[in-house]
Amino acid sequence: MFVRPFRVKSNTVIKGSDRRKLRADISAAFPSLSADELSELVPNKEELNVVRIYAHKGDAVTIYVLNKNPLFFELEKRLYPTVYVLWRLPALLQTFRTWPPVLQKLIGGADLMLPGVVVPSSGLPKVDQGDCCAVSVVNNRAPVAVGTAAVSSAEMNNLGMKGRGVCVLHTYMDNLWAFGDKSGPPSLPDVESEGQGVNTEESEADEEDEEEERKEVKMHEEEEQSPVIMDALLLQCFLHALKSKVKKSELPLLTSTFLRNHMFSCCPSGKQLDIKKSSYKKLSKFLQAMQQQYNLVQVKELTKGVESIVEVDWKHPDHFSILLPYDSHVTVNPTLCDCLLEKSEYQEVVSLKWDDLFSRTLGRMQQCYQVVFPGQAPRIKKGHIEPIDISVASRGSNKKVKATIFYTDYQLMISVYFFRVPVPST
């Protein structure tokens, strides 16, 4: 939830009555806390603030901050402790253990999968689905992540420790952690690990088990990278290459050259195009599917065993509609939400049409105008444009007329002379 930066809406000091209410809410959410621990978490005289934010997906979150360190965050009327609290009270939540390499995945926004959970000799922590729980790494009891149980402990065992274990909301090193003093987790000895290290034979056996667990985690992560993602990247590079790289003079074009010189160069930075990881496995199968599905290209075997692109339909409507999709709606992010929506619309409006977005934006902009006269620098003024006063005077038996234009704001006077010319009747 806090992988990306969030936007602060308000930051206010909590009053005495609100402190008592917060203390009662924390006690109800975490009944294992003693009175002394509650007083330590919510003191009467130290600086305690309530910060209201919008997460990057638009979720409204309330954070309770003590001495500039976030202690708890409230999401959908439910309190969750931060890692700063759990480092002081590591036994506050049921905690699942995992391997240190998995921590980087959690920090990146992934949930804790059951193959990555280290099951102690005493068994899994007892949790029900949706219970608040924590995650720590082997050899250190200090929690590094907070979330909710995806399934109950009994269901985890029934599933054979496969699938999702903990839906992670907050981790060490995320933006909520960075909102505090950015201190690191303390070193708290892992009793389970110490007990396993007493006997050499048991230690060696445990190391083998750990290695197997790591392999299972790696295999599961590889399985998670669905070919669908690579298929989408393959299609994107294919269409991009046809639109911006391939020229008519190059046809017929060897498919291997098309892949090497055009498609690879269209791959976005930070991504790697690998056909073997797609559902097609081979370039020939992919191009065959593109020919049958979109009819954008024609592929023929001009030389035995060597395929070439012999024709490209440059005017095919799918050529642009697939490559450049257009959405008539704009997703309302936290910035647009604050600028364009009324308070009553915060939880209801998730997208706006383009014309509605522009009209709302223009309606909230301050009016201004610019007047330019030859030989003078342009003058820009805020607000509505000032009215222009025009006075008309007759001279010489109503034949000669003088019009005076007086611009109040700039104190400019322009005189215009003209004559009335009688038009003969027909």
mmCIF file of C-alpha atoms in Angstrom, residues 192-211:
data_model
loop_
_atom_site.group_PDB
_atom_site.id
_atom_site.type_symbol
_atom_site.label_atom_id
_atom_site.label_comp_id
_atom_site.label_asym_id
_atom_site.label_seq_id
_atom_site.Cartn_x
_atom_site.Cartn_y
_atom_site.Cartn_z
ATOM 1 C CA GLU A 192 13.626 -21.103 17.113
ATOM 2 C CA SER A 193 16.832 -20.636 15.115
ATOM 3 C CA GLU A 194 19.012 -20.768 18.244
ATOM 4 C CA GLY A 195 17.449 -24.049 19.316
ATOM 5 C CA GLN A 196 18.098 -25.534 15.911
ATOM 6 C CA GLY A 197 21.764 -24.543 16.030
ATOM 7 C CA VAL A 198 22.686 -26.495 19.182
ATOM 8 C CA ASN A 199 23.201 -29.855 17.483
ATOM 9 C CA THR A 200 25.554 -29.996 14.498
ATOM 10 C CA GLU A 201 23.666 -32.777 12.737
ATOM 11 C CA GLU A 202 20.368 -30.965 13.229
ATOM 12 C CA SER A 203 21.961 -27.766 11.948
ATOM 13 C CA GLU A 204 23.158 -29.483 8.768
ATOM 14 C CA ALA A 205 19.730 -31.006 8.252
ATOM 15 C CA ASP A 206 18.128 -27.606 8.748
ATOM 16 C CA GLU A 207 20.486 -26.066 6.203
ATOM 17 C CA GLU A 208 19.358 -28.666 3.678
ATOM 18 C CA ASP A 209 15.737 -27.893 4.514
ATOM 19 C CA GLU A 210 16.429 -24.185 4.108
ATOM 20 C CA GLU A 211 17.979 -24.795 0.708
#
